[in-house]
Short mmCIF file of C-alpha atoms and ligand atoms in Angstrom, two decimals:
data_model
loop_
_atom_site.label_atom_id
_atom_site.label_comp_id
_atom_site.label_asym_id
_atom_site.label_seq_id
_atom_site.Cartn_x
_atom_site.Cartn_y
_atom_site.Cartn_z
CA MET X 167 12.31 -8.35 21.59
CA ASP X 168 9.74 -6.02 22.07
CA VAL X 169 8.54 -4.48 18.93
CA LEU X 170 6.23 -1.48 18.25
CA LEU X 171 4.01 -1.27 15.00
CA ILE X 172 2.84 1.93 13.99
CA GLY X 173 -0.83 1.88 11.71
CA SER X 174 -4.46 1.01 12.37
CA GLY X 175 -5.81 -0.36 9.39
CA GLY X 176 -6.09 -4.17 7.97
CA ARG X 177 -2.68 -4.22 6.77
CA GLU X 178 -1.28 -3.76 10.18
CA HIS X 179 -3.60 -6.50 11.46
CA ALA X 180 -2.15 -8.66 9.27
CA ILE X 181 1.44 -7.75 9.96
CA ALA X 182 0.51 -7.80 13.71
CA TRP X 183 -1.18 -11.07 13.40
CA LYS X 184 2.53 -12.52 11.96
CA LEU X 185 4.53 -10.80 14.17
CA LYS X 186 2.84 -12.21 17.20
CA GLN X 187 3.65 -15.69 16.07
CA SER X 188 7.46 -15.15 15.82
CA PRO X 189 9.51 -16.46 18.73
CA MET X 190 11.82 -13.46 18.31
CA VAL X 191 8.81 -11.37 19.79
CA THR X 192 8.38 -10.97 23.59
CA ASN X 193 6.06 -8.18 23.60
CA LEU X 194 4.52 -6.51 20.80
CA TYR X 195 2.27 -2.98 20.90
CA CYS X 196 0.56 -0.94 18.35
CA ALA X 197 0.11 2.49 17.83
CA PRO X 198 -2.96 3.72 17.73
CA GLY X 199 -4.17 -0.40 16.37
CA ASN X 200 -7.68 -1.12 16.26
CA ALA X 201 -10.14 -3.84 18.22
CA GLY X 202 -8.79 -6.71 16.14
CA ILE X 203 -5.01 -5.84 16.44
CA SER X 204 -5.88 -5.72 20.04
CA SER X 205 -6.10 -9.35 19.79
CA ALA X 206 -2.00 -9.60 18.76
CA ALA X 207 -0.58 -6.41 20.06
CA GLU X 208 -1.28 -4.23 23.10
CA CYS X 209 -2.57 -1.04 21.38
CA VAL X 210 -0.99 2.36 22.45
CA ASP X 211 -3.26 5.73 22.03
CA ILE X 212 -0.75 7.32 19.89
CA LYS X 213 -1.69 8.74 16.20
CA ALA X 214 0.71 7.24 13.24
CA ASP X 215 1.87 10.60 12.60
CA ASP X 216 2.58 11.76 16.10
CA ILE X 217 6.19 11.25 15.49
CA ASP X 218 7.46 12.94 18.76
CA SER X 219 4.95 11.08 21.07
CA LEU X 220 6.02 7.53 18.97
CA LEU X 221 9.67 8.46 19.47
CA LYS X 222 9.14 8.74 23.28
CA PHE X 223 7.00 5.61 23.85
CA ALA X 224 9.65 3.86 22.01
CA ILE X 225 12.43 5.15 24.37
CA ASP X 226 10.59 4.76 27.63
CA ASN X 227 9.63 1.30 26.60
CA LYS X 228 12.98 0.17 25.59
CA ILE X 229 11.32 -0.67 22.21
CA ASP X 230 13.93 -2.91 20.25
CA LEU X 231 12.33 -2.68 16.95
CA THR X 232 9.58 0.20 15.33
CA VAL X 233 7.67 -1.08 12.11
CA VAL X 234 6.27 1.56 10.14
CA GLY X 235 2.73 0.53 8.43
CA PRO X 236 1.45 3.74 6.84
CA GLU X 237 3.28 6.72 4.51
CA VAL X 238 2.66 9.82 6.74
CA PRO X 239 5.42 9.13 9.50
CA LEU X 240 7.95 8.18 6.56
CA GLU X 241 7.04 11.45 5.03
CA LYS X 242 7.39 13.08 8.45
CA GLY X 243 10.73 11.78 9.21
CA ILE X 244 10.13 8.88 11.52
CA THR X 245 13.30 6.90 10.60
CA ASP X 246 15.50 9.90 10.59
CA LEU X 247 14.42 10.61 14.08
CA PHE X 248 14.73 7.08 15.18
CA ASN X 249 18.01 6.63 14.02
CA LYS X 250 19.26 9.96 15.41
CA TYR X 251 18.42 7.94 18.81
CA ARG X 252 19.86 5.04 17.58
CA LEU X 253 16.53 3.00 17.48
CA LYS X 254 16.14 0.19 15.22
CA ILE X 255 13.23 1.10 12.79
CA PHE X 256 12.08 -0.74 9.40
CA GLY X 257 11.26 1.71 7.00
CA PRO X 258 12.62 4.44 4.70
CA GLN X 259 14.30 7.61 5.79
CA LYS X 260 12.32 10.77 5.12
CA ASP X 261 14.64 11.24 1.34
CA ALA X 262 14.50 7.63 0.12
CA ALA X 263 10.55 7.99 1.18
CA MET X 264 10.27 10.62 -1.91
CA LEU X 265 9.78 7.77 -4.11
CA GLU X 266 5.95 7.80 -3.03
CA HIS X 267 5.90 11.24 -1.41
CA SER X 268 6.90 12.88 -4.59
CA LYS X 269 5.82 11.75 -7.58
CA VAL X 270 7.63 14.59 -9.19
CA PHE X 271 10.98 13.09 -7.79
CA ALA X 272 9.87 9.69 -8.70
CA LYS X 273 8.88 10.41 -12.21
CA ASP X 274 12.27 12.50 -12.77
CA PHE X 275 14.45 9.88 -11.03
CA MET X 276 12.81 7.06 -13.48
CA LYS X 277 13.72 9.20 -16.35
CA ARG X 278 17.32 9.70 -15.08
CA HIS X 279 17.81 5.99 -14.99
CA ASN X 280 15.77 4.61 -17.48
CA ILE X 281 13.14 2.74 -15.74
CA SER X 282 9.97 2.33 -17.73
CA THR X 283 7.18 4.57 -16.99
CA ALA X 284 4.64 6.14 -18.66
CA ALA X 285 5.85 9.65 -20.79
CA TYR X 286 4.68 12.70 -18.43
CA ASN X 287 5.07 16.34 -18.22
CA ILE X 288 4.99 18.34 -14.69
CA PHE X 289 3.29 21.87 -13.99
CA ASN X 290 3.47 24.07 -11.19
CA ILE X 291 0.47 25.81 -9.61
CA SER X 292 1.96 29.42 -11.37
CA GLU X 293 1.41 27.62 -14.72
CA LYS X 294 -2.22 26.70 -14.87
CA ASP X 295 -2.46 28.55 -18.68
CA LYS X 296 0.40 26.46 -19.95
CA LEU X 297 -1.17 23.10 -18.25
CA LEU X 298 -4.54 24.31 -20.06
CA SER X 299 -3.03 24.98 -23.40
CA PHE X 300 -1.11 21.70 -23.49
CA LEU X 301 -4.12 19.52 -22.22
CA ASN X 302 -6.12 21.18 -25.07
CA GLU X 303 -3.72 20.10 -27.60
CA THR X 304 -3.16 16.38 -26.21
CA LYS X 305 -4.63 12.82 -26.87
CA PHE X 306 -6.93 11.59 -24.41
CA PRO X 307 -7.33 9.76 -22.10
CA VAL X 308 -4.57 11.28 -19.70
CA VAL X 309 -3.63 10.93 -16.45
CA LEU X 310 -3.29 13.59 -14.15
CA LYS X 311 -1.06 13.26 -10.47
CA ALA X 312 -1.19 15.35 -7.50
CA ASP X 313 2.59 15.70 -6.85
CA GLY X 314 2.17 15.02 -3.19
CA LEU X 315 0.52 12.31 -0.66
CA ALA X 316 -3.35 12.35 -1.44
CA ALA X 317 -4.37 9.23 0.68
CA GLY X 318 -4.77 7.17 -2.64
CA LYS X 319 -7.06 9.71 -4.09
CA GLY X 320 -4.71 12.12 -5.88
CA VAL X 321 -4.91 10.52 -9.45
CA ILE X 322 -7.68 11.32 -11.86
CA ILE X 323 -8.09 9.56 -15.27
CA CYS X 324 -9.42 12.10 -17.66
CA ASN X 325 -11.18 11.12 -20.99
CA SER X 326 -12.05 14.73 -22.35
CA PHE X 327 -10.59 18.19 -22.16
CA SER X 328 -13.48 19.24 -19.91
CA GLU X 329 -12.63 16.27 -17.67
CA SER X 330 -9.29 17.51 -17.66
CA GLU X 331 -10.15 21.27 -17.10
CA LEU X 332 -12.14 20.05 -13.86
CA ALA X 333 -9.30 17.91 -12.34
CA VAL X 334 -7.17 21.34 -13.11
CA LYS X 335 -9.42 23.13 -11.19
CA GLU X 336 -9.85 20.84 -8.18
CA PHE X 337 -6.13 20.74 -7.83
CA PHE X 338 -4.98 24.43 -8.24
CA GLU X 339 -7.89 26.60 -7.39
CA ASP X 340 -10.07 24.24 -5.03
CA LYS X 341 -6.96 22.72 -3.48
CA ILE X 342 -8.63 19.52 -2.31
CA PHE X 343 -5.46 18.03 -1.52
CA GLY X 344 -3.77 21.03 -0.26
CA SER X 345 -0.15 21.70 -1.43
CA ALA X 346 0.32 18.19 -2.27
CA SER X 347 -1.13 19.57 -5.41
CA ASN X 348 1.01 22.69 -6.13
CA ASN X 349 2.55 20.33 -8.71
CA ILE X 350 0.52 18.07 -11.16
CA VAL X 351 2.24 15.08 -12.99
CA VAL X 352 0.32 14.74 -16.26
CA GLU X 353 1.39 11.32 -17.85
CA ASP X 354 0.40 9.14 -20.84
CA PHE X 355 -2.44 6.46 -20.09
CA LEU X 356 -0.99 2.81 -19.97
CA GLU X 357 -3.11 -0.23 -21.17
CA GLY X 358 -1.93 -3.42 -19.68
CA VAL X 359 -2.80 -5.82 -16.37
CA GLU X 360 -2.23 -4.19 -12.97
CA ALA X 361 0.00 -5.83 -10.12
CA SER X 362 2.13 -5.03 -7.27
CA ILE X 363 5.28 -6.18 -6.28
CA PHE X 364 6.88 -5.66 -2.82
CA ALA X 365 10.74 -6.04 -2.36
CA ILE X 366 11.87 -5.82 1.07
CA CYS X 367 15.25 -3.89 0.90
CA ASP X 368 18.46 -3.15 3.19
CA GLY X 369 19.69 -0.74 1.20
CA THR X 370 21.62 -2.82 -1.08
CA ASP X 371 19.99 -6.01 -1.65
CA PHE X 372 16.45 -7.16 -1.35
CA ILE X 373 13.81 -9.94 -1.40
CA ILE X 374 10.80 -9.90 -3.36
CA LEU X 375 7.53 -11.25 -1.69
CA PRO X 376 4.83 -13.08 -3.81
CA SER X 377 3.21 -10.92 -5.94
CA SER X 378 -0.61 -9.64 -5.62
CA GLN X 379 -3.05 -7.71 -7.35
CA ASP X 380 -5.20 -4.94 -6.37
CA HIS X 381 -8.80 -4.06 -7.15
CA LYS X 382 -8.87 -0.18 -6.93
CA LYS X 383 -12.49 0.96 -8.17
CA ILE X 384 -15.42 0.93 -6.04
CA ASN X 385 -17.51 -1.21 -8.31
CA ASP X 386 -17.70 -4.76 -10.07
CA GLY X 387 -15.57 -4.88 -13.14
CA ASP X 388 -13.54 -1.83 -11.98
CA THR X 389 -16.25 0.60 -12.53
CA GLY X 390 -16.75 4.08 -10.29
CA LYS X 391 -14.45 5.56 -8.39
CA ASN X 392 -10.86 4.68 -6.77
CA THR X 393 -10.47 3.62 -3.39
CA GLY X 394 -7.85 2.63 -1.15
CA GLY X 395 -8.39 -0.69 -2.86
CA MET X 396 -11.31 -3.17 -2.57
CA GLY X 397 -9.63 -6.52 -2.43
CA ALA X 398 -6.69 -8.74 -3.49
CA TYR X 399 -4.82 -11.89 -3.97
CA SER X 400 -1.79 -13.32 -4.08
CA PRO X 401 0.36 -14.69 -5.93
CA ALA X 402 -1.14 -13.01 -9.05
CA ASN X 403 0.64 -15.68 -11.31
CA LYS X 404 -1.20 -14.96 -14.42
CA ALA X 405 -0.18 -11.08 -14.57
CA VAL X 406 3.65 -12.19 -13.10
CA THR X 407 4.92 -14.92 -14.99
CA PRO X 408 8.50 -15.67 -13.89
CA GLU X 409 9.55 -13.94 -17.26
CA VAL X 410 7.84 -10.71 -15.99
CA LEU X 411 9.07 -10.83 -12.55
CA ASN X 412 12.66 -11.16 -13.81
CA LYS X 413 12.06 -8.00 -15.72
CA VAL X 414 10.66 -6.39 -12.75
CA THR X 415 13.96 -7.31 -10.66
CA THR X 416 16.61 -6.28 -13.90
CA ARG X 417 14.73 -3.36 -15.02
CA ILE X 418 13.05 -1.48 -11.87
CA ILE X 419 14.30 -2.92 -8.42
CA GLU X 420 17.83 -3.34 -8.95
CA PRO X 421 18.19 0.02 -10.62
CA VAL X 422 16.45 1.82 -8.14
CA LEU X 423 18.40 0.69 -5.26
CA LYS X 424 21.83 0.88 -6.97
CA ASN X 425 20.45 4.63 -8.23
CA MET X 426 18.96 5.78 -4.63
CA LYS X 427 22.12 4.65 -3.24
CA ALA X 428 24.52 6.60 -5.65
CA GLU X 429 22.16 9.57 -5.08
CA GLY X 430 22.92 9.57 -1.35
CA LYS X 431 19.42 8.43 -0.26
CA GLU X 432 19.91 4.43 0.34
CA PHE X 433 16.54 2.64 0.38
CA LYS X 434 15.53 0.71 3.26
CA GLY X 435 12.06 -1.05 3.90
CA CYS X 436 9.38 -2.00 1.64
CA LEU X 437 9.73 -0.63 -1.92
CA TYR X 438 6.31 -1.21 -3.63
CA CYS X 439 5.94 -1.33 -7.32
CA GLY X 440 2.74 -0.55 -8.77
CA LEU X 441 2.92 -1.91 -12.17
CA MET X 442 1.26 -1.91 -15.54
CA ILE X 443 2.40 -5.11 -17.63
CA ASP X 444 1.74 -4.52 -21.31
CA LYS X 445 0.62 -6.59 -23.94
CA ASN X 446 4.20 -7.84 -24.96
CA GLY X 447 4.98 -8.71 -20.77
CA ASP X 448 7.06 -5.49 -20.36
CA PRO X 449 6.38 -3.94 -16.84
CA PHE X 450 5.93 0.14 -16.53
CA VAL X 451 5.98 1.65 -13.24
CA ILE X 452 2.58 3.45 -12.66
CA GLU X 453 3.67 4.44 -9.00
CA PHE X 454 6.19 3.48 -5.70
CA ASN X 455 4.73 3.33 -2.27
CA THR X 456 7.71 3.04 0.05
CA ARG X 457 5.44 0.79 2.47
CA PHE X 458 3.29 -2.17 2.33
CA GLY X 459 0.07 -2.01 0.55
CA ASP X 460 -3.38 -2.24 1.69
CA PRO X 461 -5.05 -5.01 1.12
CA GLU X 462 -2.26 -6.51 -0.82
CA THR X 463 -0.61 -7.35 2.52
CA GLN X 464 -3.62 -8.95 3.92
CA ALA X 465 -3.13 -11.43 0.80
CA VAL X 466 0.74 -11.64 0.79
CA ILE X 467 1.53 -12.21 4.45
CA PRO X 468 -0.13 -15.13 4.96
CA LYS X 469 1.82 -16.63 2.54
CA ILE X 470 5.06 -16.05 4.37
CA LYS X 471 6.11 -19.12 6.53
CA SER X 472 9.60 -17.47 7.52
CA ASP X 473 10.03 -14.98 10.73
CA LEU X 474 8.36 -11.51 9.83
CA CYS X 475 10.50 -10.29 12.81
CA GLU X 476 13.86 -11.62 11.23
CA MET X 477 13.01 -9.87 8.33
CA PHE X 478 12.49 -6.44 9.00
CA LEU X 479 15.42 -6.75 11.48
CA ALA X 480 17.49 -7.68 8.77
CA SER X 481 16.30 -4.90 6.64
CA ALA X 482 16.97 -2.29 9.48
CA ASN X 483 20.41 -3.99 10.01
CA GLY X 484 21.38 -4.34 6.00
CA ASN X 485 21.88 -7.97 6.43
CA LEU X 486 18.99 -9.17 4.34
CA LYS X 487 21.29 -11.28 2.42
CA ASN X 488 21.65 -13.98 5.27
CA TYR X 489 17.77 -13.98 5.60
CA ASN X 490 16.12 -17.19 3.53
CA LEU X 491 12.29 -16.23 2.75
CA GLU X 492 9.71 -19.27 2.75
CA THR X 493 6.65 -19.06 1.29
CA ASP X 494 3.76 -21.58 0.91
CA ASP X 495 2.06 -22.62 -2.21
CA ASN X 496 -1.16 -21.40 -1.39
CA PHE X 497 -3.54 -18.59 -2.80
CA TYR X 498 -5.11 -16.05 -0.78
CA CYS X 499 -7.87 -14.05 -1.50
CA THR X 500 -9.23 -10.88 0.80
CA VAL X 501 -12.23 -9.29 0.07
CA VAL X 502 -12.86 -5.79 1.92
CA LEU X 503 -16.04 -5.08 3.76
CA ALA X 504 -16.77 -1.61 3.18
CA SER X 505 -19.44 1.09 4.67
CA LYS X 506 -21.57 1.71 1.98
CA GLY X 507 -21.10 5.04 0.46
CA TYR X 508 -17.34 4.81 0.72
CA PRO X 509 -14.66 6.10 -0.72
CA ASP X 510 -17.37 9.54 -0.38
CA LYS X 511 -19.84 9.89 2.58
CA TYR X 512 -20.61 6.86 4.71
CA ASP X 513 -21.52 6.14 8.59
CA THR X 514 -19.42 4.70 11.33
CA GLY X 515 -20.31 3.42 14.44
CA MET X 516 -22.16 0.39 13.28
CA GLU X 517 -22.49 -3.06 15.37
CA ILE X 518 -20.41 -5.83 13.63
CA LYS X 519 -22.01 -9.19 13.97
CA GLY X 520 -20.76 -12.66 13.10
CA LEU X 521 -17.18 -12.50 14.21
CA GLU X 522 -17.54 -15.44 16.66
CA ASN X 523 -18.62 -17.68 13.75
CA ILE X 524 -15.33 -17.68 12.18
CA ALA X 525 -13.55 -20.65 12.09
CA ASN X 526 -9.43 -21.15 13.19
CA ASN X 527 -8.42 -21.56 9.65
CA GLU X 528 -10.25 -18.49 8.46
CA LEU X 529 -8.77 -14.94 8.60
CA VAL X 530 -10.67 -11.62 9.21
CA PHE X 531 -8.32 -8.56 9.59
CA HIS X 532 -9.70 -5.38 10.88
CA ALA X 533 -9.54 -2.13 9.17
CA GLY X 534 -11.48 0.45 10.45
CA THR X 535 -13.07 -0.80 14.07
CA LYS X 536 -13.20 -0.14 17.64
CA SER X 537 -14.27 -1.83 20.77
CA ILE X 538 -16.72 -0.36 23.29
CA ASN X 539 -17.75 -2.46 26.11
CA GLY X 540 -16.93 -5.63 24.85
CA LYS X 541 -18.70 -5.36 21.43
CA ILE X 542 -17.10 -4.07 17.92
CA PHE X 543 -18.36 -1.33 16.25
CA SER X 544 -17.03 0.37 12.74
CA SER X 545 -15.03 3.20 12.60
CA GLY X 546 -13.92 3.78 8.97
CA GLY X 547 -14.79 3.48 5.26
CA ARG X 548 -12.89 0.02 4.88
CA VAL X 549 -14.14 -2.04 8.03
CA LEU X 550 -12.91 -5.63 7.43
CA ASN X 551 -10.97 -7.86 5.49
CA ALA X 552 -12.01 -11.26 4.84
CA THR X 553 -8.79 -13.65 3.70
CA GLY X 554 -9.57 -16.60 2.34
CA SER X 555 -7.25 -19.96 1.51
CA SER X 556 -8.11 -23.38 0.55
CA GLY X 557 -5.04 -24.57 -0.78
CA VAL X 558 -3.58 -24.55 -4.15
CA SER X 559 -6.37 -23.19 -6.15
CA LEU X 560 -7.29 -19.61 -6.67
CA LEU X 561 -11.07 -20.14 -7.18
CA ASP X 562 -11.32 -21.95 -4.04
CA ALA X 563 -9.48 -19.36 -1.91
CA ILE X 564 -11.98 -16.84 -3.84
CA ASN X 565 -14.92 -18.84 -2.77
CA SER X 566 -13.24 -19.05 0.85
CA ALA X 567 -13.09 -15.15 1.20
CA TYR X 568 -16.61 -14.81 -0.15
CA HIS X 569 -17.75 -17.76 2.43
CA ILE X 570 -16.22 -15.31 5.40
CA ALA X 571 -17.64 -12.14 3.85
CA GLU X 572 -20.74 -13.66 4.27
CA LYS X 573 -20.76 -14.72 7.84
CA LEU X 574 -19.97 -11.11 8.92
CA ASN X 575 -22.71 -8.42 9.15
CA PHE X 576 -23.19 -4.77 10.07
CA GLN X 577 -25.58 -2.09 8.87
CA ASN X 578 -24.78 -1.19 5.46
CA LYS X 579 -22.04 -3.32 4.25
CA TYR X 580 -20.90 -3.29 0.66
CA TYR X 581 -18.36 -5.44 -0.88
CA ARG X 582 -17.40 -6.29 -4.54
CA ASN X 583 -18.46 -9.58 -6.11
CA ASP X 584 -15.62 -10.06 -8.48
CA ILE X 585 -12.04 -10.12 -6.09
CA GLY X 586 -9.84 -12.38 -8.03
CA LYS X 587 -11.80 -13.37 -10.84
CA LYS X 588 -9.17 -11.76 -13.22
CA GLY X 589 -6.58 -14.19 -11.84
CA LEU X 590 -8.53 -17.23 -12.92
P1 LIG H 675 -1.85 5.32 -8.41
O1 LIG H 675 -2.43 6.15 -7.18
O2 LIG H 675 -0.50 6.10 -8.71
O3 LIG H 675 -1.70 3.90 -8.09
O4 LIG H 675 -2.87 6.01 -9.44
C1 LIG H 675 -4.63 5.08 -8.89
C2 LIG H 675 -4.77 3.99 -10.23
O5 LIG H 675 -4.75 4.61 -11.47
C3 LIG H 675 -3.69 3.11 -10.61
O6 LIG H 675 -3.89 1.59 -9.65
C4 LIG H 675 -4.26 2.78 -12.10
O7 LIG H 675 -5.19 1.85 -12.10
C5 LIG H 675 -4.72 4.11 -12.34
N1 LIG H 675 -3.63 4.62 -13.09
C6 LIG H 675 -2.48 5.73 -12.23
N2 LIG H 675 -1.62 5.78 -13.67
C7 LIG H 675 -2.16 5.51 -14.72
C8 LIG H 675 -1.78 5.31 -16.22
N3 LIG H 675 -0.49 6.22 -16.39
N4 LIG H 675 -2.24 4.88 -16.97
C9 LIG H 675 -3.21 4.14 -17.10
N5 LIG H 675 -3.77 3.68 -15.44
C10 LIG H 675 -3.22 4.80 -14.38
N1 LIG H 676 -3.23 -0.82 -2.58
C1 LIG H 676 -2.96 0.63 -2.57
C2 LIG H 676 -1.94 1.06 -1.78
O1 LIG H 676 -1.56 0.56 -0.56
O2 LIG H 676 -1.48 2.18 -1.97
#
């Protein structure tokens, strides 16, 4: 099969690396890709959100399967478009992807179907005074969320009325996320342990990939600003025990699939459940995403022993029932190497050194890199992912990831020092 992967981050490098190992794959393309992905796939200079050019490429090159990495093309309806042309594609249609690109839809859907999530209220941009008087009387902390896509930055945890006032100003007046914050979800602050569960779905059936845990804050000890994710490990056995996983399956994933189908929004692709697990081991949905998580994917994908291309194809074809997921027993830990200043202002164009010192059993997935005249330079805030594994101990996987991280160098390299610690 000729396969087209869409995206350009660490998540897509991990997916490309694994797809490349599939005996089913003849040619692998990635649009637009990055310097690391180019060692596994032929990079094509088309942006991930240019869905018309992606369609043309898929038709011209007789692509047998397209795999969508990021959320924006899903919101733009790439799956609907490819389906119209009878092209196979892994990822949900636009109306099913609303579970991610409309928090209002996701919250109301969960409420309709009794799926555990934080209590919430929704306010439209025309209801600013009503929202402020609501916040004036509420108990803090509360969480304010932009309804639409905001590159993982549309969530503000407010500890006081004045913080929430500022957040409302940013959302409704400064419009830092444009129309994505025309509606705001205000929800109760949940306490507990966070975990990520990916369910690969075919509309009816699903398989659950190994659990993982992200580290969203920029600094050690989960402090500072929210980021796209600074590191992850898998499996997150301490947080996601077999009992918790059973509750996630019966209380969240099964009702989501059944009710999305009943509402005419059949869900195919990767359902990412961002969970808060409370002290009783009860899981609450913090958010749904409708694609793989980044950087969790970089720690989850290496655990998979079975064929990833076959899994994506089975999801698209609606026959996951016949797919046999095999995983290994190892722990994997991914440390994100970022450019100092991220998630705010940071420099790009720094030369990356040390890649030649990486051993065969060590994994480095590129996030924001580009190649110029044979040299590799940073091109984004999150630059590289060091993924370590040393068998069946999480501590060894963490040590291995940091060993790799120290071998890689670029100016202003920044990383957290405590990735995975919570899982020990
Ligand atoms: P999200 O983009 O929705 O995943 O939110 C980003 C981060 O904000 C999450 O990973 C949580 O750490 C935190 N968060 C979001 N909603 C809540 C909530 N209701 N209670 C506590 N923390 C939350
Ligand atoms: N790791 C968080 C996300 O992918 O949204």
